[in-house]
């Protein structure tokens, strides 16, 4: 398990403008296409969206380039604000067979997110410009620490980094 500490913001500039700014101060790692399929369980409350659509736990199948992963995330909130997620992820061999297993287990598709990611990094952060089909352009900055000591401070550091 890793603790996922990140900040996601909407990008007001064009994709090309944002890529230009990022490439000046960060190391470009690569471009990847990701398809995330989120599922809910009609019988389990913890795997259903709450009022307003918010999830507190989620089950996802990710197809990234030619690899596939199953992920279970448990979100932690302070009041109504998301703080971090406990993330359990493992590679799987065959996404088509896994989709059939998921359906046989009675899980239902909640949403598909089709995303092209431009990945950059520095010593502290992975910075991803996400071009999400039908949703827009987003910037996700994630701490590289797997088990941060002070999550609130790490999030504040990420926000300061974004402003810079």
XYZ file of N, CA and C in Angstrom:
492
model
N 0.843 -1.178 0.000
C 0.000 0.000 0.000
C 0.882 1.232 0.000
N 0.424 2.224 -0.728
C 1.088 3.517 -0.657
C 0.046 4.561 -0.304
N 0.506 5.609 0.336
C -0.388 6.728 0.626
C -0.203 7.743 -0.486
N -1.283 7.999 -1.189
C -1.255 8.904 -2.330
C -1.577 10.316 -1.847
N -0.571 11.202 -1.952
C -0.754 12.596 -1.569
C -0.544 13.429 -2.823
N -1.616 14.086 -3.266
C -1.550 14.836 -4.510
C -2.517 16.013 -4.470
N -2.321 16.887 -5.440
C -3.239 17.999 -5.649
C -3.568 18.012 -7.133
N -4.847 18.140 -7.456
C -5.317 18.190 -8.833
C -5.973 19.542 -9.059
N -5.529 20.233 -10.120
C -6.100 21.539 -10.438
C -6.466 21.587 -11.918
N -7.471 22.371 -12.224
C -7.868 22.608 -13.601
C -6.869 23.578 -14.237
N -6.567 23.368 -15.510
C -5.623 24.225 -16.223
C -6.398 25.207 -17.080
N -6.109 26.480 -16.916
C -6.808 27.532 -17.660
C -6.168 27.769 -19.035
N -4.848 27.545 -19.138
C -4.137 27.762 -20.404
C -4.405 26.610 -21.364
N -3.936 26.773 -22.582
C -4.046 25.685 -23.548
C -3.066 24.571 -23.174
N -3.303 23.397 -23.723
C -2.421 22.267 -23.462
C -0.995 22.608 -23.889
N -0.827 23.204 -25.059
C 0.511 23.534 -25.555
C 1.214 24.557 -24.674
N 0.487 25.560 -24.198
C 1.087 26.546 -23.296
C 1.546 25.877 -22.004
N 0.707 25.017 -21.449
C 1.046 24.335 -20.199
C 2.251 23.414 -20.395
N 2.277 22.668 -21.500
C 3.415 21.785 -21.777
C 4.706 22.582 -21.909
N 4.629 23.735 -22.532
C 5.795 24.589 -22.693
C 6.344 25.027 -21.334
N 5.470 25.468 -20.440
C 5.894 25.903 -19.101
C 6.508 24.735 -18.326
N 5.863 23.584 -18.363
C 6.361 22.425 -17.618
C 7.714 21.954 -18.131
N 7.890 21.963 -19.439
C 9.140 21.453 -20.013
C 10.341 22.345 -19.707
N 10.099 23.589 -19.305
C 11.197 24.496 -18.971
C 11.793 24.213 -17.599
N 11.002 23.658 -16.676
C 11.503 23.499 -15.319
C 11.506 22.052 -14.799
N 10.984 21.113 -15.585
C 10.896 19.720 -15.149
C 11.452 18.787 -16.217
N 11.747 17.566 -15.814
C 12.236 16.548 -16.741
C 11.036 15.810 -17.328
N 10.948 15.771 -18.666
C 9.853 15.067 -19.333
C 10.152 13.569 -19.309
N 9.217 12.777 -18.792
C 9.376 11.328 -18.689
C 8.723 10.619 -19.869
N 7.571 11.111 -20.308
C 6.908 10.482 -21.437
C 5.422 10.776 -21.482
N 4.817 10.286 -22.534
C 3.387 10.454 -22.783
C 2.757 9.071 -22.738
N 1.589 8.966 -22.102
C 0.906 7.673 -22.064
C -0.597 7.872 -22.116
N -1.251 6.924 -22.698
C -2.710 6.938 -22.746
C -3.207 5.988 -21.673
N -4.202 6.435 -20.940
C -4.746 5.653 -19.835
C -6.268 5.602 -19.957
N -6.805 4.417 -19.810
C -8.255 4.246 -19.722
C -8.546 3.686 -18.335
N -9.274 4.453 -17.540
C -9.677 4.017 -16.203
C -11.157 3.679 -16.230
N -11.489 2.500 -15.743
C -12.886 2.088 -15.624
C -13.158 1.883 -14.138
N -14.050 2.716 -13.597
C -14.428 2.634 -12.187
C -15.718 1.832 -12.067
N -15.795 1.046 -10.991
C -16.944 0.184 -10.758
C -17.565 0.488 -9.401
N -18.862 0.226 -9.301
C -19.541 0.305 -8.010
C -20.219 -1.027 -7.752
N -20.553 -1.248 -6.492
C -21.223 -2.472 -6.086
C -22.619 -2.101 -5.605
N -23.662 -2.551 -6.301
C -25.029 -2.202 -5.901
C -25.398 -2.677 -4.490
N -24.636 -3.627 -3.934
C -24.990 -4.200 -2.635
C -24.137 -3.682 -1.480
N -23.077 -2.968 -1.775
C -22.178 -2.504 -0.709
C -22.130 -0.980 -0.704
N -22.483 -0.378 0.413
C -22.530 1.082 0.514
C -21.176 1.743 0.304
N -20.098 1.103 0.777
C -18.783 1.737 0.665
C -18.292 1.832 -0.783
N -18.880 1.080 -1.687
C -18.497 1.149 -3.096
C -19.580 1.788 -3.965
N -20.388 2.631 -3.346
C -21.390 3.404 -4.084
C -21.061 4.875 -3.925
N -21.326 5.673 -4.964
C -21.136 7.124 -4.804
C -22.098 7.659 -3.746
N -21.607 8.581 -2.962
C -22.447 9.248 -1.973
C -23.255 10.347 -2.661
N -24.096 11.003 -1.905
C -24.864 12.125 -2.426
C -23.903 13.137 -3.049
N -24.209 13.605 -4.246
C -23.317 14.529 -4.945
C -22.272 13.823 -5.797
N -22.248 12.480 -5.753
C -21.336 11.722 -6.606
C -19.989 11.393 -6.002
N -19.707 11.867 -4.802
C -18.386 11.633 -4.189
C -18.215 10.169 -3.802
N -17.017 9.651 -4.071
C -16.657 8.303 -3.655
C -15.747 8.383 -2.439
N -15.904 7.457 -1.507
C -14.962 7.381 -0.395
C -14.061 6.156 -0.541
N -14.526 5.191 -1.327
C -13.717 4.033 -1.691
C -14.038 3.725 -3.147
N -13.032 3.238 -3.870
C -13.325 2.913 -5.267
C -12.484 1.737 -5.741
N -13.033 1.083 -6.730
C -12.411 -0.065 -7.370
C -12.261 0.271 -8.844
N -11.018 0.129 -9.352
C -10.739 0.601 -10.712
C -9.916 -0.429 -11.473
N -10.222 -0.532 -12.763
C -9.383 -1.252 -13.712
C -8.722 -0.192 -14.577
N -7.387 -0.196 -14.622
C -6.643 0.781 -15.423
C -5.920 0.052 -16.538
N -6.102 0.575 -17.756
C -5.352 0.075 -18.901
C -4.450 1.219 -19.339
N -3.145 1.009 -19.145
C -2.163 2.056 -19.413
C -1.191 1.521 -20.448
N -1.259 2.115 -21.657
C -0.488 1.601 -22.788
C -0.813 0.126 -22.944
N 0.119 -0.785 -22.758
C -0.183 -2.206 -22.963
C -0.288 -2.976 -21.646
N -0.285 -2.265 -20.509
C -0.348 -2.928 -19.213
C -1.674 -2.633 -18.525
N -2.074 -3.545 -17.624
C -3.339 -3.383 -16.911
C -3.121 -3.554 -15.411
N -3.937 -2.823 -14.633
C -3.801 -2.820 -13.180
C -5.179 -2.802 -12.536
N -5.289 -3.473 -11.389
C -6.465 -3.364 -10.531
C -6.067 -2.510 -9.343
N -6.954 -1.596 -8.968
C -6.661 -0.689 -7.862
C -7.878 -0.572 -6.960
N -7.611 -0.590 -5.660
C -8.631 -0.278 -4.666
C -8.116 0.923 -3.891
N -8.932 1.966 -3.796
C -8.535 3.179 -3.083
C -9.519 3.454 -1.958
N -8.961 3.845 -0.835
C -9.767 4.272 0.306
C -9.355 5.708 0.597
N -10.309 6.624 0.432
C -10.033 8.044 0.605
C -10.205 8.465 2.052
N -9.383 9.437 2.447
C -9.459 10.005 3.795
C -9.801 11.485 3.659
N -10.802 11.911 4.420
C -11.289 13.284 4.354
C -11.137 13.947 5.718
N -10.969 15.243 5.681
C -11.049 16.058 6.884
C -12.168 17.049 6.625
N -13.219 16.918 7.376
C -14.469 17.620 7.092
C -14.915 17.177 5.704
N -14.990 18.087 4.737
C -15.420 17.685 3.387
C -14.258 17.660 2.405
N -13.045 17.926 2.886
C -11.885 18.013 2.004
C -11.121 16.700 1.948
N -10.824 16.266 0.716
C -10.019 15.064 0.523
C -8.601 15.363 0.967
N -8.013 14.467 1.764
C -6.659 14.644 2.272
C -5.684 13.733 1.527
N -5.971 12.436 1.522
C -5.119 11.478 0.813
C -5.887 10.176 0.619
N -5.263 9.265 -0.138
C -5.860 7.947 -0.369
C -4.871 6.862 0.005
N -5.372 5.784 0.589
C -4.597 4.559 0.705
C -4.864 3.811 -0.596
N -3.792 3.468 -1.302
C -3.950 2.888 -2.635
C -3.305 1.507 -2.675
N -4.100 0.519 -3.085
C -3.640 -0.854 -3.238
C -3.744 -1.183 -4.724
N -2.617 -1.425 -5.363
C -2.629 -1.639 -6.810
C -1.752 -2.829 -7.166
N -2.220 -3.603 -8.144
C -1.441 -4.733 -8.625
C -1.634 -4.890 -10.126
N -0.584 -5.329 -10.787
C -0.655 -5.589 -12.226
C -1.482 -6.842 -12.470
N -2.197 -6.850 -13.599
C -2.935 -8.048 -14.006
C -2.527 -8.396 -15.432
N -2.683 -9.652 -15.760
C -2.200 -10.137 -17.044
C -3.162 -9.842 -18.201
N -4.464 -9.946 -17.950
C -5.413 -9.869 -19.052
C -6.624 -9.028 -18.638
N -6.722 -7.821 -19.182
C -7.807 -6.915 -18.785
C -9.176 -7.402 -19.263
N -9.247 -8.061 -20.394
C -10.542 -8.550 -20.893
C -11.117 -9.626 -19.972
N -10.267 -10.548 -19.538
C -10.726 -11.584 -18.607
C -11.095 -10.956 -17.271
N -10.288 -9.968 -16.820
C -10.588 -9.304 -15.551
C -11.929 -8.593 -15.618
N -12.255 -7.972 -16.737
C -13.569 -7.328 -16.898
C -14.701 -8.340 -16.750
N -14.523 -9.517 -17.309
C -15.545 -10.560 -17.169
C -15.689 -11.000 -15.720
N -14.564 -11.170 -15.027
C -14.615 -11.549 -13.607
C -15.352 -10.484 -12.808
N -15.046 -9.222 -13.061
C -15.689 -8.115 -12.346
C -17.200 -8.142 -12.580
N -17.609 -8.380 -13.805
C -19.048 -8.454 -14.105
C -19.713 -9.636 -13.408
N -19.014 -10.802 -13.397
C -19.567 -11.965 -12.707
C -19.694 -11.736 -11.213
N -18.848 -10.891 -10.650
C -18.930 -10.565 -9.226
C -20.082 -9.611 -8.921
N -20.737 -9.099 -9.966
C -21.899 -8.238 -9.776
C -21.585 -6.754 -9.721
N -20.329 -6.378 -9.965
C -19.994 -4.955 -9.976
C -20.472 -4.318 -11.272
N -20.846 -3.060 -11.193
C -21.375 -2.322 -12.339
C -20.418 -1.183 -12.698
N -20.340 -0.905 -13.987
C -19.489 0.191 -14.432
C -20.087 1.524 -13.987
N -19.259 2.337 -13.362
C -19.673 3.662 -12.914
C -19.301 4.718 -13.955
N -18.030 4.709 -14.380
C -17.559 5.710 -15.336
C -16.271 5.227 -15.987
N -16.073 5.671 -17.233
C -14.812 5.450 -17.944
C -14.148 6.807 -18.135
N -12.861 6.857 -17.857
C -12.108 8.096 -18.052
C -10.976 7.813 -19.030
N -11.060 8.441 -20.185
C -10.070 8.290 -21.253
C -9.137 9.490 -21.180
N -7.863 9.240 -21.016
C -6.937 10.270 -20.600
C -5.591 10.124 -21.302
N -5.056 11.210 -21.819
C -3.678 11.234 -22.298
C -2.867 12.013 -21.275
N -1.802 11.383 -20.774
C -1.009 11.980 -19.698
C 0.390 12.314 -20.201
N 0.824 13.527 -19.864
C 2.176 13.988 -20.163
C 2.891 14.053 -18.814
N 3.850 13.163 -18.612
C 4.452 12.981 -17.295
C 5.800 13.689 -17.211
N 5.946 14.495 -16.151
C 7.181 15.206 -15.845
C 7.544 14.882 -14.399
N 8.787 15.200 -14.033
C 9.150 15.031 -12.634
C 10.343 15.893 -12.255
N 10.469 16.039 -10.947
C 11.683 16.570 -10.352
C 11.993 15.666 -9.159
N 12.870 16.069 -8.265
C 13.255 15.189 -7.155
C 12.093 14.882 -6.209
N 11.162 15.827 -6.026
C 10.109 15.672 -5.022
C 8.764 15.217 -5.579
N 8.471 15.576 -6.866
C 7.117 15.390 -7.372
C 7.070 14.726 -8.745
N 5.953 14.022 -8.960
C 5.567 13.627 -10.308
C 4.491 14.631 -10.718
N 4.694 15.260 -11.864
C 3.784 16.292 -12.353
C 3.198 15.786 -13.665
N 1.872 15.687 -13.712
C 1.221 15.108 -14.881
C 0.202 16.101 -15.437
N 0.383 16.435 -16.705
C -0.628 17.213 -17.408
C -1.572 16.192 -18.031
N -2.842 16.258 -17.652
C -3.828 15.279 -18.092
C -4.807 15.918 -19.062
N -4.903 15.347 -20.242
C -5.874 15.766 -21.249
C -6.988 14.725 -21.227
N -8.047 15.032 -20.477
C -9.123 14.071 -20.231
C -10.246 14.305 -21.242
N -10.520 13.274 -22.027
C -11.556 13.369 -23.062
C -12.887 13.781 -22.450
N -13.496 14.803 -23.001
C -14.808 15.340 -22.620
C -14.820 16.064 -21.272
N -13.645 16.216 -20.619
C -13.611 16.906 -19.325
C -12.679 18.113 -19.304
N -11.551 18.041 -20.035
C -10.646 19.182 -20.061
C -9.211 18.829 -19.712
N -8.451 19.889 -19.402
C -7.024 19.768 -19.104
C -6.831 19.986 -17.598
N -6.052 19.084 -16.983
C -5.805 19.146 -15.543
C -4.326 18.947 -15.268
N -3.908 19.429 -14.116
C -2.541 19.244 -13.659
C -2.611 18.500 -12.335
N -1.911 17.366 -12.270
C -1.859 16.568 -11.053
C -0.419 16.551 -10.562
N -0.219 16.986 -9.333
C 1.102 16.971 -8.725
C 1.037 16.015 -7.554
N 1.877 14.984 -7.606
C 1.859 13.943 -6.584
C 3.228 13.844 -5.921
N 3.220 13.770 -4.604
C 4.449 13.579 -3.846
C 5.023 12.204 -4.157
N 6.342 12.118 -4.269
C 6.983 10.831 -4.528
C 7.136 9.983 -3.270
N 6.817 10.550 -2.108
C 6.915 9.797 -0.853
C 5.796 8.762 -0.792
N 6.140 7.513 -0.474
C 5.113 6.469 -0.361
C 4.384 6.508 0.975
N 5.062 6.904 2.016
C 4.437 7.019 3.334
C 4.890 8.331 3.973
N 4.221 9.410 3.618
C 4.621 10.714 4.148
C 4.405 10.810 5.661
N 5.281 11.570 6.308
C 5.176 11.743 7.763
C 4.137 12.783 8.130
N 4.028 13.826 7.313
C 3.102 14.923 7.610
C 2.322 15.257 6.332
N 1.183 14.618 6.169
C 0.397 14.751 4.948
C -0.047 16.197 4.721
N -0.489 16.873 5.772
C -0.942 18.257 5.624
C 0.178 19.154 5.119
N 1.377 18.981 5.659
C 2.513 19.779 5.210
C 2.873 19.451 3.765
N 2.848 18.173 3.424
C 3.149 17.776 2.040
C 2.167 18.404 1.052
N 0.887 18.413 1.412
C -0.117 19.021 0.522
C 0.116 20.523 0.397
N 0.457 21.156 1.506
C 0.730 22.598 1.469
C 1.972 22.886 0.617
N 2.990 22.028 0.726
C 4.194 22.168 -0.104
C 3.849 22.030 -1.594
N 2.948 21.103 -1.907
C 2.527 20.918 -3.313
C 1.813 22.185 -3.803
N 0.932 22.735 -2.981
C 0.219 23.971 -3.382
C 1.192 25.119 -3.612
N 2.217 25.219 -2.772
C 3.240 26.258 -2.945
C 3.996 26.028 -4.249
N 4.310 24.758 -4.530
C 4.994 24.410 -5.779
C 4.154 24.794 -6.995
N 2.853 24.555 -6.929
C 1.961 24.903 -8.043
C 2.008 26.402 -8.296
N 1.963 27.193 -7.230
C 1.981 28.653 -7.390
C 3.279 29.131 -8.020
N 4.361 28.390 -7.791
C 5.655 28.817 -8.343
C 5.726 28.548 -9.825
